[in-house]
Coordinates of C-alpha atoms in Angstrom, one line a residue:
Chain A
M28 CA -27.6 -0.3 -2.6
E29 CA -31.2 0.8 -2.2
K30 CA -30.6 4.5 -1.3
P31 CA -27.1 6.3 -0.8
P32 CA -26.5 6.7 2.9
I33 CA -26.5 10.0 4.5
F34 CA -24.4 10.3 7.9
A35 CA -24.6 12.5 10.9
I36 CA -21.9 12.5 13.5
P37 CA -21.8 14.5 16.3
I38 CA -18.9 17.1 16.6
L39 CA -19.1 19.1 20.0
D40 CA -22.6 20.8 19.9
Q41 CA -22.9 20.7 16.1
W42 CA -23.5 17.6 13.4
L43 CA -21.2 16.8 10.6
V44 CA -23.6 15.9 7.8
H45 CA -21.6 13.7 5.5
S46 CA -22.5 11.9 2.2
P47 CA -19.4 10.2 0.7
L48 CA -21.5 9.1 -2.3
H49 CA -22.4 12.5 -3.2
E50 CA -19.1 14.1 -2.1
V51 CA -21.2 16.3 0.1
T52 CA -20.1 17.3 3.7
A53 CA -21.7 20.3 6.1
L54 CA -21.3 21.3 9.7
V55 CA -24.8 22.1 11.0
N56 CA -26.5 22.6 14.6
S57 CA -29.0 20.4 15.9
S58 CA -31.9 22.7 14.9
A59 CA -30.7 22.4 11.1
L60 CA -30.3 18.7 11.2
A61 CA -34.0 18.3 12.7
C62 CA -35.1 20.6 9.6
L63 CA -33.2 18.4 7.1
R64 CA -34.8 15.2 8.7
T65 CA -38.1 16.6 8.4
A66 CA -37.6 18.8 5.3
S67 CA -38.9 21.7 7.1
F68 CA -37.1 24.7 5.4
E69 CA -38.1 27.6 3.2
K70 CA -37.3 27.2 -0.7
E71 CA -34.1 28.6 -1.9
S72 CA -32.6 28.6 1.6
T73 CA -29.0 27.0 2.4
L74 CA -30.8 24.0 4.0
A75 CA -33.0 23.5 0.9
E76 CA -29.7 23.7 -1.4
L77 CA -28.0 21.0 0.8
H78 CA -31.2 19.0 1.1
A79 CA -31.4 18.8 -2.6
E80 CA -27.8 17.9 -2.9
L81 CA -28.3 15.0 -0.7
S82 CA -31.2 13.9 -2.5
A83 CA -29.9 13.9 -5.8
A84 CA -28.4 10.8 -7.7
P85 CA -25.1 9.9 -6.0
I86 CA -21.9 10.6 -8.0
H87 CA -20.5 7.3 -6.6
L88 CA -21.9 3.9 -6.5
P89 CA -19.2 1.5 -5.3
Q90 CA -20.0 -2.2 -6.1
V91 CA -18.5 -5.4 -5.8
K92 CA -16.8 -6.3 -9.0
Q93 CA -18.6 -8.4 -11.3
G94 CA -17.9 -10.2 -14.6
P95 CA -14.8 -11.8 -15.9
F96 CA -11.7 -11.9 -13.7
D97 CA -10.1 -8.4 -14.4
P98 CA -6.7 -8.1 -12.7
K99 CA -4.8 -4.8 -12.8
F100 CA -2.1 -5.6 -10.2
L101 CA 0.3 -8.2 -9.6
A102 CA 2.2 -9.1 -6.4
I103 CA 4.9 -11.3 -5.8
I104 CA 5.7 -12.5 -2.5
T105 CA 9.2 -13.9 -3.2
T106 CA 9.8 -15.6 0.1
R107 CA 8.0 -15.6 3.4
G108 CA 11.5 -15.5 5.2
C109 CA 13.2 -12.5 6.4
N110 CA 16.4 -11.0 7.8
I111 CA 15.1 -9.2 10.8
N112 CA 13.0 -10.3 13.7
C113 CA 10.1 -7.8 14.1
V114 CA 8.2 -8.5 17.6
Y115 CA 4.8 -7.9 15.9
C116 CA 5.2 -9.3 12.5
D117 CA 1.9 -10.8 11.3
F118 CA 3.4 -12.2 8.3
G119 CA 5.4 -15.1 9.5
G120 CA 8.8 -13.3 8.8
P121 CA 10.8 -14.1 12.0
T122 CA 9.6 -17.7 11.8
S123 CA 9.3 -18.7 8.2
A124 CA 11.8 -20.6 6.1
R125 CA 13.9 -18.8 3.6
V126 CA 12.2 -20.6 0.7
H127 CA 12.2 -18.3 -2.3
M128 CA 9.9 -18.6 -5.4
N129 CA 11.2 -20.5 -8.3
P130 CA 11.9 -17.9 -11.0
A131 CA 10.2 -19.5 -13.6
L132 CA 6.9 -19.2 -11.9
A133 CA 7.5 -15.7 -11.5
V134 CA 8.0 -15.2 -15.1
E135 CA 5.0 -17.3 -16.0
A136 CA 3.0 -14.8 -13.7
I137 CA 4.4 -11.9 -15.4
D138 CA 3.7 -12.9 -18.8
W139 CA 0.3 -14.0 -18.0
M140 CA -0.3 -10.7 -16.5
A141 CA 1.2 -8.7 -19.3
Q142 CA -1.0 -10.3 -21.8
R143 CA -4.2 -10.1 -19.7
L144 CA -3.4 -6.1 -19.5
V145 CA -2.9 -5.7 -23.2
E146 CA -6.2 -7.7 -23.9
R147 CA -8.1 -5.3 -21.6
G148 CA -6.6 -2.3 -23.2
R149 CA -4.6 -1.2 -20.1
T150 CA -1.7 1.0 -20.2
E151 CA 0.0 0.3 -16.8
F152 CA 1.6 -2.6 -15.3
F153 CA 1.5 -2.5 -11.5
L154 CA 3.8 -4.7 -9.9
H155 CA 4.4 -4.9 -6.1
F156 CA 6.9 -7.2 -4.2
F157 CA 6.1 -8.2 -0.8
G158 CA 7.4 -10.7 1.9
G159 CA 8.9 -11.6 4.5
E160 CA 11.6 -9.5 3.2
P161 CA 11.5 -9.4 -0.6
F162 CA 15.2 -8.4 -1.0
I163 CA 16.6 -11.7 0.7
S164 CA 15.6 -13.0 -2.6
G165 CA 17.9 -10.4 -4.2
E166 CA 18.4 -12.1 -7.5
L167 CA 14.6 -13.0 -8.0
V168 CA 13.6 -9.4 -7.5
E169 CA 16.0 -8.6 -10.3
I170 CA 14.8 -11.0 -12.6
V171 CA 11.4 -10.1 -11.9
V172 CA 11.8 -6.4 -12.6
H173 CA 13.7 -6.9 -15.6
R174 CA 11.4 -9.3 -16.9
T175 CA 8.7 -7.1 -16.2
R176 CA 10.4 -4.2 -17.9
A177 CA 11.2 -6.3 -20.8
M178 CA 7.5 -7.4 -21.2
C179 CA 6.3 -3.8 -20.7
A180 CA 8.7 -2.5 -23.5
R181 CA 7.4 -5.2 -25.7
Y182 CA 3.8 -4.2 -25.3
G183 CA 4.0 -0.7 -24.7
L184 CA 2.9 -0.8 -21.1
K185 CA 4.2 1.8 -18.5
P186 CA 5.7 -0.1 -15.6
V187 CA 4.8 1.0 -12.0
I188 CA 7.0 -1.1 -9.5
D189 CA 7.0 -0.6 -5.7
V190 CA 8.0 -2.7 -2.7
S191 CA 7.5 -2.9 1.1
T192 CA 10.8 -3.6 2.6
N193 CA 12.4 -3.4 5.9
G194 CA 15.4 -1.7 4.2
V195 CA 18.1 -4.0 5.6
F196 CA 20.3 -4.3 2.8
N197 CA 23.5 -2.9 1.6
E198 CA 24.0 0.7 -0.3
S199 CA 24.4 -1.1 -3.6
R200 CA 20.9 -2.5 -3.5
A201 CA 19.7 0.9 -2.2
N202 CA 20.8 2.6 -5.1
W203 CA 19.6 -0.1 -7.6
V204 CA 16.1 0.0 -5.8
G205 CA 16.1 4.0 -6.0
H206 CA 16.6 3.8 -9.8
Y207 CA 14.4 0.9 -10.8
F208 CA 11.4 1.1 -8.4
D209 CA 8.7 3.9 -8.6
S210 CA 8.0 3.6 -4.9
V211 CA 9.5 1.9 -1.8
V212 CA 7.4 1.6 1.5
L213 CA 10.3 1.3 4.0
S214 CA 9.4 0.1 7.5
F215 CA 11.2 2.4 10.1
D216 CA 9.7 2.7 13.3
G217 CA 11.5 5.9 14.3
P218 CA 14.5 6.6 16.7
P219 CA 16.6 3.8 17.8
E220 CA 14.6 3.4 20.9
F221 CA 11.6 2.3 18.9
Q222 CA 13.2 0.9 15.8
N223 CA 15.3 -1.7 17.6
R224 CA 12.8 -2.5 20.4
N225 CA 10.0 -3.3 17.8
R226 CA 12.2 -4.4 14.7
P227 CA 15.6 -6.1 16.0
A228 CA 18.0 -8.0 14.0
N229 CA 18.0 -11.7 14.2
G230 CA 19.7 -12.3 17.6
G231 CA 18.4 -9.0 18.9
G232 CA 20.9 -6.4 17.5
S233 CA 20.3 -3.0 16.1
T234 CA 18.8 -2.4 12.7
F235 CA 18.6 1.3 13.2
E236 CA 21.9 2.2 11.3
A237 CA 21.2 0.0 8.2
V238 CA 17.6 1.3 7.8
S239 CA 18.7 4.9 8.5
R240 CA 21.6 4.5 5.7
T241 CA 18.8 2.9 3.3
A242 CA 16.5 5.7 4.0
E243 CA 19.3 8.4 3.3
R244 CA 20.4 6.7 0.3
L245 CA 16.7 6.2 -1.1
S246 CA 16.1 10.0 -0.4
Q247 CA 19.0 10.8 -2.9
T248 CA 17.3 8.7 -5.8
P249 CA 14.3 9.5 -8.1
V250 CA 11.9 6.8 -6.1
E251 CA 9.1 8.0 -4.1
L252 CA 10.0 7.3 -0.6
C253 CA 7.3 6.4 2.0
L254 CA 8.2 5.7 5.5
R255 CA 5.9 3.4 7.2
V256 CA 6.0 3.6 11.0
C257 CA 4.3 1.2 13.3
V258 CA 2.9 3.3 16.3
T259 CA 2.8 1.6 19.9
G260 CA 1.8 2.6 23.4
E261 CA 5.2 3.8 23.9
S262 CA 5.6 5.9 20.8
V263 CA 2.0 7.5 20.3
Q264 CA 2.9 10.7 22.1
R265 CA 5.9 11.3 19.9
M266 CA 4.4 11.0 16.6
E267 CA 4.8 14.7 15.7
E268 CA 8.5 14.8 17.1
I269 CA 9.1 11.7 14.9
T270 CA 7.5 13.2 11.8
T271 CA 9.8 16.3 12.1
W272 CA 12.7 14.1 12.5
L273 CA 12.1 11.9 9.5
V274 CA 11.3 14.8 7.3
D275 CA 14.4 16.4 8.3
A276 CA 16.6 13.4 7.8
Y277 CA 15.2 11.5 5.1
H278 CA 12.8 13.7 3.0
P279 CA 10.3 11.2 2.4
A280 CA 7.5 12.1 0.1
V281 CA 4.8 10.1 2.4
I282 CA 5.0 9.2 6.2
N283 CA 2.4 6.6 6.9
F284 CA 1.5 5.9 10.7
E285 CA -0.2 2.9 11.5
P286 CA -1.2 1.6 14.8
L287 CA 0.2 -1.7 16.4
T288 CA -2.3 -4.8 16.0
E289 CA -1.6 -6.5 19.1
N290 CA -1.2 -10.3 18.8
D291 CA 0.4 -13.2 20.5
L292 CA 4.0 -12.2 19.6
T293 CA 3.1 -8.4 20.8
S294 CA 2.0 -10.1 24.1
C295 CA 5.1 -12.0 24.6
S296 CA 7.2 -8.9 24.1
D297 CA 5.3 -6.8 26.5
L298 CA 4.4 -4.5 23.5
H299 CA 0.9 -2.9 23.4
G300 CA -1.2 -0.8 21.1
A301 CA -1.7 3.0 21.4
D302 CA -4.9 4.2 23.1
P303 CA -6.9 5.0 20.0
Y304 CA -7.9 8.3 21.4
D305 CA -4.2 9.3 21.6
F306 CA -3.5 7.8 18.3
A307 CA -6.2 10.2 16.8
R308 CA -5.0 13.3 18.7
Y309 CA -1.3 12.6 17.9
W310 CA -1.7 11.5 14.4
M311 CA -3.7 15.0 13.6
A312 CA -0.7 16.8 15.2
A313 CA 1.6 14.8 13.2
K314 CA -0.4 15.3 9.8
R315 CA -0.2 19.3 10.5
A316 CA 3.4 19.2 10.9
A317 CA 3.9 17.1 7.9
D318 CA 1.6 19.5 6.0
R319 CA 3.8 22.5 6.9
C320 CA 6.6 20.6 5.6
G321 CA 4.8 19.6 2.2
V322 CA 5.1 16.0 3.0
R323 CA 1.9 13.8 2.7
L324 CA 1.0 12.1 6.0
V325 CA -1.4 9.0 5.6
Y326 CA -3.1 6.3 7.8
S327 CA -4.5 3.8 5.3
A328 CA -8.1 3.4 6.8
T329 CA -8.5 7.2 5.8
E330 CA -6.8 7.5 2.5
P331 CA -8.6 10.0 0.3
G332 CA -10.1 9.0 -3.0
A333 CA -13.2 7.8 -4.4
P334 CA -15.7 5.6 -2.0
R335 CA -14.5 2.0 -1.9
L336 CA -15.7 -1.2 -0.5
S337 CA -12.1 -2.3 0.4
S338 CA -9.0 -0.6 1.8
C339 CA -6.6 -3.3 0.6
P340 CA -6.6 -5.6 -2.4
V341 CA -8.9 -8.1 -1.4
G342 CA -12.1 -8.0 -3.6
S343 CA -10.2 -6.0 -6.5
D344 CA -9.0 -9.3 -8.7
A345 CA -5.4 -8.5 -7.3
V346 CA -3.3 -11.5 -8.3
I347 CA -0.9 -12.1 -5.2
I348 CA 1.6 -14.8 -5.8
S349 CA 2.9 -17.0 -2.8
P350 CA 6.3 -18.5 -3.0
D351 CA 4.9 -21.5 -3.7
G352 CA 3.0 -20.5 -6.7
H353 CA -0.5 -20.2 -5.1
V354 CA -2.6 -17.3 -6.3
N355 CA -4.1 -15.4 -3.6
G356 CA -6.4 -12.2 -3.2
C357 CA -4.7 -11.4 0.0
Y358 CA -1.2 -10.9 1.5
L359 CA -1.7 -12.8 4.6
Q360 CA -0.8 -16.6 5.1
P361 CA -3.6 -19.3 4.6
Q362 CA -3.7 -20.2 8.3
D363 CA -5.0 -16.7 9.1
W364 CA -7.9 -16.8 6.6
L365 CA -8.7 -20.2 7.4
K366 CA -9.1 -19.7 11.3
H367 CA -12.2 -17.3 10.3
G368 CA -13.6 -19.9 7.8
M369 CA -12.3 -17.9 4.7
N370 CA -10.6 -19.0 1.6
M371 CA -8.5 -16.4 -0.3
E372 CA -7.2 -18.8 -2.8
L373 CA -7.8 -17.8 -6.4
G374 CA -5.7 -20.5 -8.4
R375 CA -2.2 -21.6 -9.0
V376 CA 0.8 -20.7 -11.4
T377 CA 2.0 -23.7 -13.4
L378 CA 5.1 -24.3 -15.3
G379 CA 4.3 -24.1 -18.9
A380 CA 0.5 -23.4 -18.4
G381 CA 0.4 -19.9 -16.7
L382 CA -2.1 -19.0 -14.2
E383 CA -5.2 -21.1 -13.6
I384 CA -7.9 -19.1 -11.9
D385 CA -10.9 -20.6 -10.3
S386 CA -13.8 -18.4 -11.2
Y387 CA -16.1 -19.4 -8.2
Q388 CA -13.3 -18.7 -5.9
V389 CA -12.8 -15.1 -7.4
E390 CA -16.7 -14.6 -6.9
Q391 CA -16.4 -15.7 -3.3
V392 CA -13.5 -13.3 -2.6
R393 CA -15.1 -10.5 -4.1
K394 CA -18.1 -11.1 -2.0
L395 CA -16.1 -11.1 1.2
I396 CA -16.0 -7.3 1.1
T397 CA -19.6 -6.8 1.6
D398 CA -22.3 -7.0 4.2
K399 CA -20.1 -6.1 7.3
P400 CA -22.5 -5.9 10.3
R401 CA -19.9 -4.0 12.4
C402 CA -19.8 -1.3 9.7
R403 CA -23.5 -0.8 8.9
G404 CA -23.9 2.2 11.2
C405 CA -20.5 3.9 10.5
F406 CA -19.8 6.7 8.5
C407 CA -16.3 5.6 7.5
Q408 CA -17.9 2.5 5.6
F409 CA -16.9 3.8 2.2
S410 CA -13.3 4.9 3.4
C411 CA -11.9 2.4 5.9
S412 CA -14.3 -0.2 4.4
G413 CA -14.0 -2.1 7.7
G414 CA -10.0 -2.2 7.7
C415 CA -8.4 -5.7 7.3
H416 CA -11.3 -8.2 6.1
V417 CA -9.2 -11.4 7.7
S418 CA -8.3 -10.0 11.0
N419 CA -10.7 -7.0 11.9
T420 CA -14.1 -7.7 10.2
Y421 CA -14.2 -11.4 9.5
N422 CA -17.4 -13.3 9.4
G423 CA -18.5 -13.7 13.0
C424 CA -16.6 -10.9 14.4
S425 CA -18.2 -8.5 17.3
D426 CA -20.8 -5.9 16.0
D427 CA -19.1 -3.6 18.4
Y428 CA -16.5 -0.8 17.5
V429 CA -12.9 -1.9 18.4
A430 CA -10.0 0.5 19.1
F431 CA -9.2 0.9 15.1
C432 CA -12.9 2.1 14.6
L433 CA -12.7 4.5 17.4
Q434 CA -9.4 6.2 16.0
T435 CA -10.5 5.7 12.5
R436 CA -13.8 7.8 13.2
I437 CA -12.3 10.6 14.9
I438 CA -9.5 11.0 12.2
T439 CA -12.0 10.9 9.4
A440 CA -14.2 13.2 10.9
C441 CA -11.2 15.6 11.6
L442 CA -9.9 15.5 8.1
L443 CA -13.5 16.3 6.7
L444 CA -13.6 19.1 8.9
E445 CA -10.1 20.3 8.0
E446 CA -11.2 20.0 4.3
M447 CA -13.9 22.3 5.0
G448 CA -11.9 24.8 6.7
C449 CA -13.1 24.2 10.1
S450 CA -9.7 23.8 11.8
Q451 CA -11.1 25.4 15.0
F452 CA -13.7 22.7 15.5
V453 CA -10.8 20.0 15.2
D454 CA -8.8 21.8 17.8
A455 CA -11.8 21.9 20.1
L456 CA -12.8 18.3 19.4
L457 CA -9.3 16.9 20.2
A458 CA -9.2 19.1 23.5
D459 CA -12.3 17.5 24.6
Q460 CA -12.2 13.8 25.7
T461 CA -16.0 13.6 26.2
A462 CA -16.6 15.0 22.8
M463 CA -14.0 12.7 21.0
Q464 CA -15.8 9.6 22.8
R465 CA -19.2 10.8 21.7
L466 CA -18.2 10.8 18.3
A467 CA -16.1 7.8 18.4
T468 CA -18.7 5.6 19.9
H469 CA -21.7 7.0 18.0
S470 CA -23.2 3.6 17.0
W471 CA -25.6 4.8 14.6
D472 CA -24.6 7.7 11.9
P473 CA -27.1 7.1 9.3
V474 CA -30.0 9.6 9.0
D475 CA -33.2 9.7 6.9
L476 CA -33.9 12.9 5.0
G477 CA -37.7 14.0 4.9
T478 CA -39.5 14.8 1.7
P479 CA -40.0 18.6 1.0
G480 CA -43.6 19.2 0.8
A481 CA -44.3 16.4 3.5
A482 CA -43.8 18.9 6.3
K483 CA -43.9 22.6 6.5
G484 CA -42.5 25.2 8.8
L485 CA -39.2 26.2 9.8
A486 CA -36.8 28.6 8.1
A487 CA -33.2 27.6 7.9
Chain B
M30 CA 17.3 4.2 -16.6
E31 CA 14.6 4.8 -18.8
T32 CA 10.9 3.3 -18.9
F33 CA 11.8 0.9 -21.7
G34 CA 15.5 0.8 -21.4
I35 CA 18.8 2.3 -20.3
L36 CA 20.6 5.2 -21.8
I37 CA 24.2 5.0 -21.4
V38 CA 26.4 8.0 -21.5
D39 CA 30.2 8.5 -21.9
P40 CA 30.9 12.2 -21.3
A41 CA 34.7 11.6 -22.2
R42 CA 33.7 11.0 -25.7
G43 CA 30.6 12.6 -25.8
A44 CA 28.7 9.5 -26.5
C45 CA 25.5 8.1 -25.8
C46 CA 23.6 4.8 -26.6
S47 CA 19.9 3.8 -25.9
L48 CA 19.9 0.0 -24.9
P49 CA 16.7 -1.7 -25.2
Y50 CA 15.4 -4.8 -23.4
P51 CA 16.7 -7.3 -23.0
A52 CA 20.2 -5.9 -23.6
A53 CA 19.4 -3.2 -20.7
A54 CA 19.1 -5.9 -18.4
V55 CA 22.5 -7.5 -19.2
W56 CA 24.0 -3.9 -18.9
D57 CA 22.5 -3.5 -15.4
L58 CA 23.4 -6.7 -14.4
L59 CA 27.0 -6.6 -15.6
S60 CA 27.3 -2.9 -14.3
R61 CA 26.7 -4.1 -10.7
G62 CA 29.3 -6.7 -10.8
H63 CA 27.3 -10.0 -11.3
S64 CA 29.7 -12.6 -12.9
T65 CA 29.0 -13.6 -16.7
S66 CA 27.8 -16.9 -15.6
K67 CA 25.3 -15.4 -13.2
I68 CA 24.2 -12.9 -15.9
T69 CA 23.6 -15.7 -18.1
T70 CA 21.4 -17.7 -15.9
M71 CA 19.3 -14.8 -15.0
M72 CA 19.0 -13.6 -18.6
Q73 CA 17.5 -17.1 -19.4
Y74 CA 14.5 -15.9 -17.4
I75 CA 14.6 -12.3 -18.3
G76 CA 14.9 -12.6 -22.0
G77 CA 12.8 -15.7 -22.2
F78 CA 15.5 -17.7 -24.0
P79 CA 14.6 -21.2 -24.8
D80 CA 17.8 -22.6 -23.2
A81 CA 21.0 -21.8 -21.4
G82 CA 23.1 -22.0 -24.6
T83 CA 20.8 -19.3 -26.4
A84 CA 21.3 -17.0 -23.3
E85 CA 25.1 -17.4 -23.1
S86 CA 25.3 -16.6 -26.9
Y87 CA 23.0 -13.5 -26.4
V88 CA 25.3 -12.3 -23.6
A89 CA 28.3 -12.8 -25.4
D90 CA 27.2 -10.9 -28.2
C91 CA 26.2 -7.9 -25.9
L92 CA 29.5 -8.0 -24.7
L93 CA 31.4 -8.0 -27.9
T94 CA 29.0 -5.3 -29.3
W95 CA 29.8 -3.0 -26.7
A96 CA 33.4 -3.7 -26.5
N97 CA 33.7 -3.1 -30.2
A98 CA 31.9 0.2 -29.6
G99 CA 34.2 1.3 -26.8
W100 CA 31.6 1.2 -24.2
L101 CA 33.4 -1.8 -22.4
R102 CA 37.2 -2.5 -21.9
R103 CA 38.7 -5.6 -20.5
F104 CA 40.9 -4.6 -17.5
E105 CA 44.7 -5.9 -17.7
E106 CA 46.0 -8.3 -14.9
G107 CA 46.8 -5.8 -12.0
E108 CA 45.0 -2.8 -13.3
V109 CA 42.7 -1.1 -10.9
G110 CA 39.6 0.7 -12.1
V111 CA 35.8 0.6 -12.6

């Protein structure tokens, strides 16, 4: 990276100056922005101070991983099959065969991972279950959890185990999950009219009661409960109400609202994505409702934390094992990558031989997260990082912002403003459609700062 | 459930016992109603036992030890309980 980028984003008649790599954000008027760009300010003024902070060496310098393969995270896809029939499923759940991973392959992967972690002096073993629906491979999940805990006990590692699940299982299973897992991401689209419309049982029946029971049971256990809600055009205006209801009924630690990604399946079901401006507006209302209850409300593209080049495991040397033993760098299925000319396969698990990792492929997958033409002018490039590398910012995608970008830009700006204590600007922005559009569609955020001494003149 | 095993407690006797892995897994599987043969099959993977016979012996040893220490009791035919 040549020079850490400084961004200026229009907020009503002001400008949000933001440098994620310096952890600096300021709200300035147009004159002040012009002064920063020409370095025209008095010594020891506020603008001089801001200019100096933005010109200093950055605190963060996110980079593509280099060196030997260095996994910190193991994900096991126990099966691609599923016990319900979500109309928007991107992971093949409703149509995939219920083929379960051979437990011996899972054990090979766990043992290999534990040894790598110990060799690198790590102290935690992060394990994630994914599907399909992982718990239709219930015994396999039990084997994997216990084998992981046994290996962690042997090597003095702390197990950190989580799962993404639809929650359609019995109370006994819920109780076990609540005590053996650290966190559960439970997909739950809200009241029956949304849950049953979007996430029906096989055959079309209701899943609401089963998932509600699971959420209630989990909320009575030590596990961190995250309720993940897919927001559609039908539910977007009810996000605040859904938030309050979820908090009262299930006491989650986290609520995660993600917008529906339209695909062929959703078209067949006449299910449509939310308007990005509505999503941003109602997400912020929901966030404030959640904040009042002490619950964390998240949207994956704006997760706080250090600047990053990827908002998912791709590029982080994550080890994601598919049911047939392929080791991939992404949760999606091979046909999803291949149609965009990508190959996320990193290697294979072989019985008796552990994991064989292809170092050339590791380098290729690491590089996939960089150089996103669509993101070059966007101030969210170190937070949302382009979203899904496979379905959103794949090589050859349009350079123009899409709905995902528009809502992400608005929400990110609002969160930065709230962090600065400028809630009144958030209110005014969200009430002004034209101002929201100006911010959302602003195609080039980076600005150059002038060099002090090169120009003389204006006071701050 | 603890990080590296299970702590079992019997309030009636004022007794407790810390079970390390892999015995902790046997206790968990047993307490949730898996049959002994199912537990044996699963323990082959969990405990990394070289063959089914070794896993079977290990599970049998656990059950005997816990029974002798008063943590387990075999229900008589027709008896109802947990």
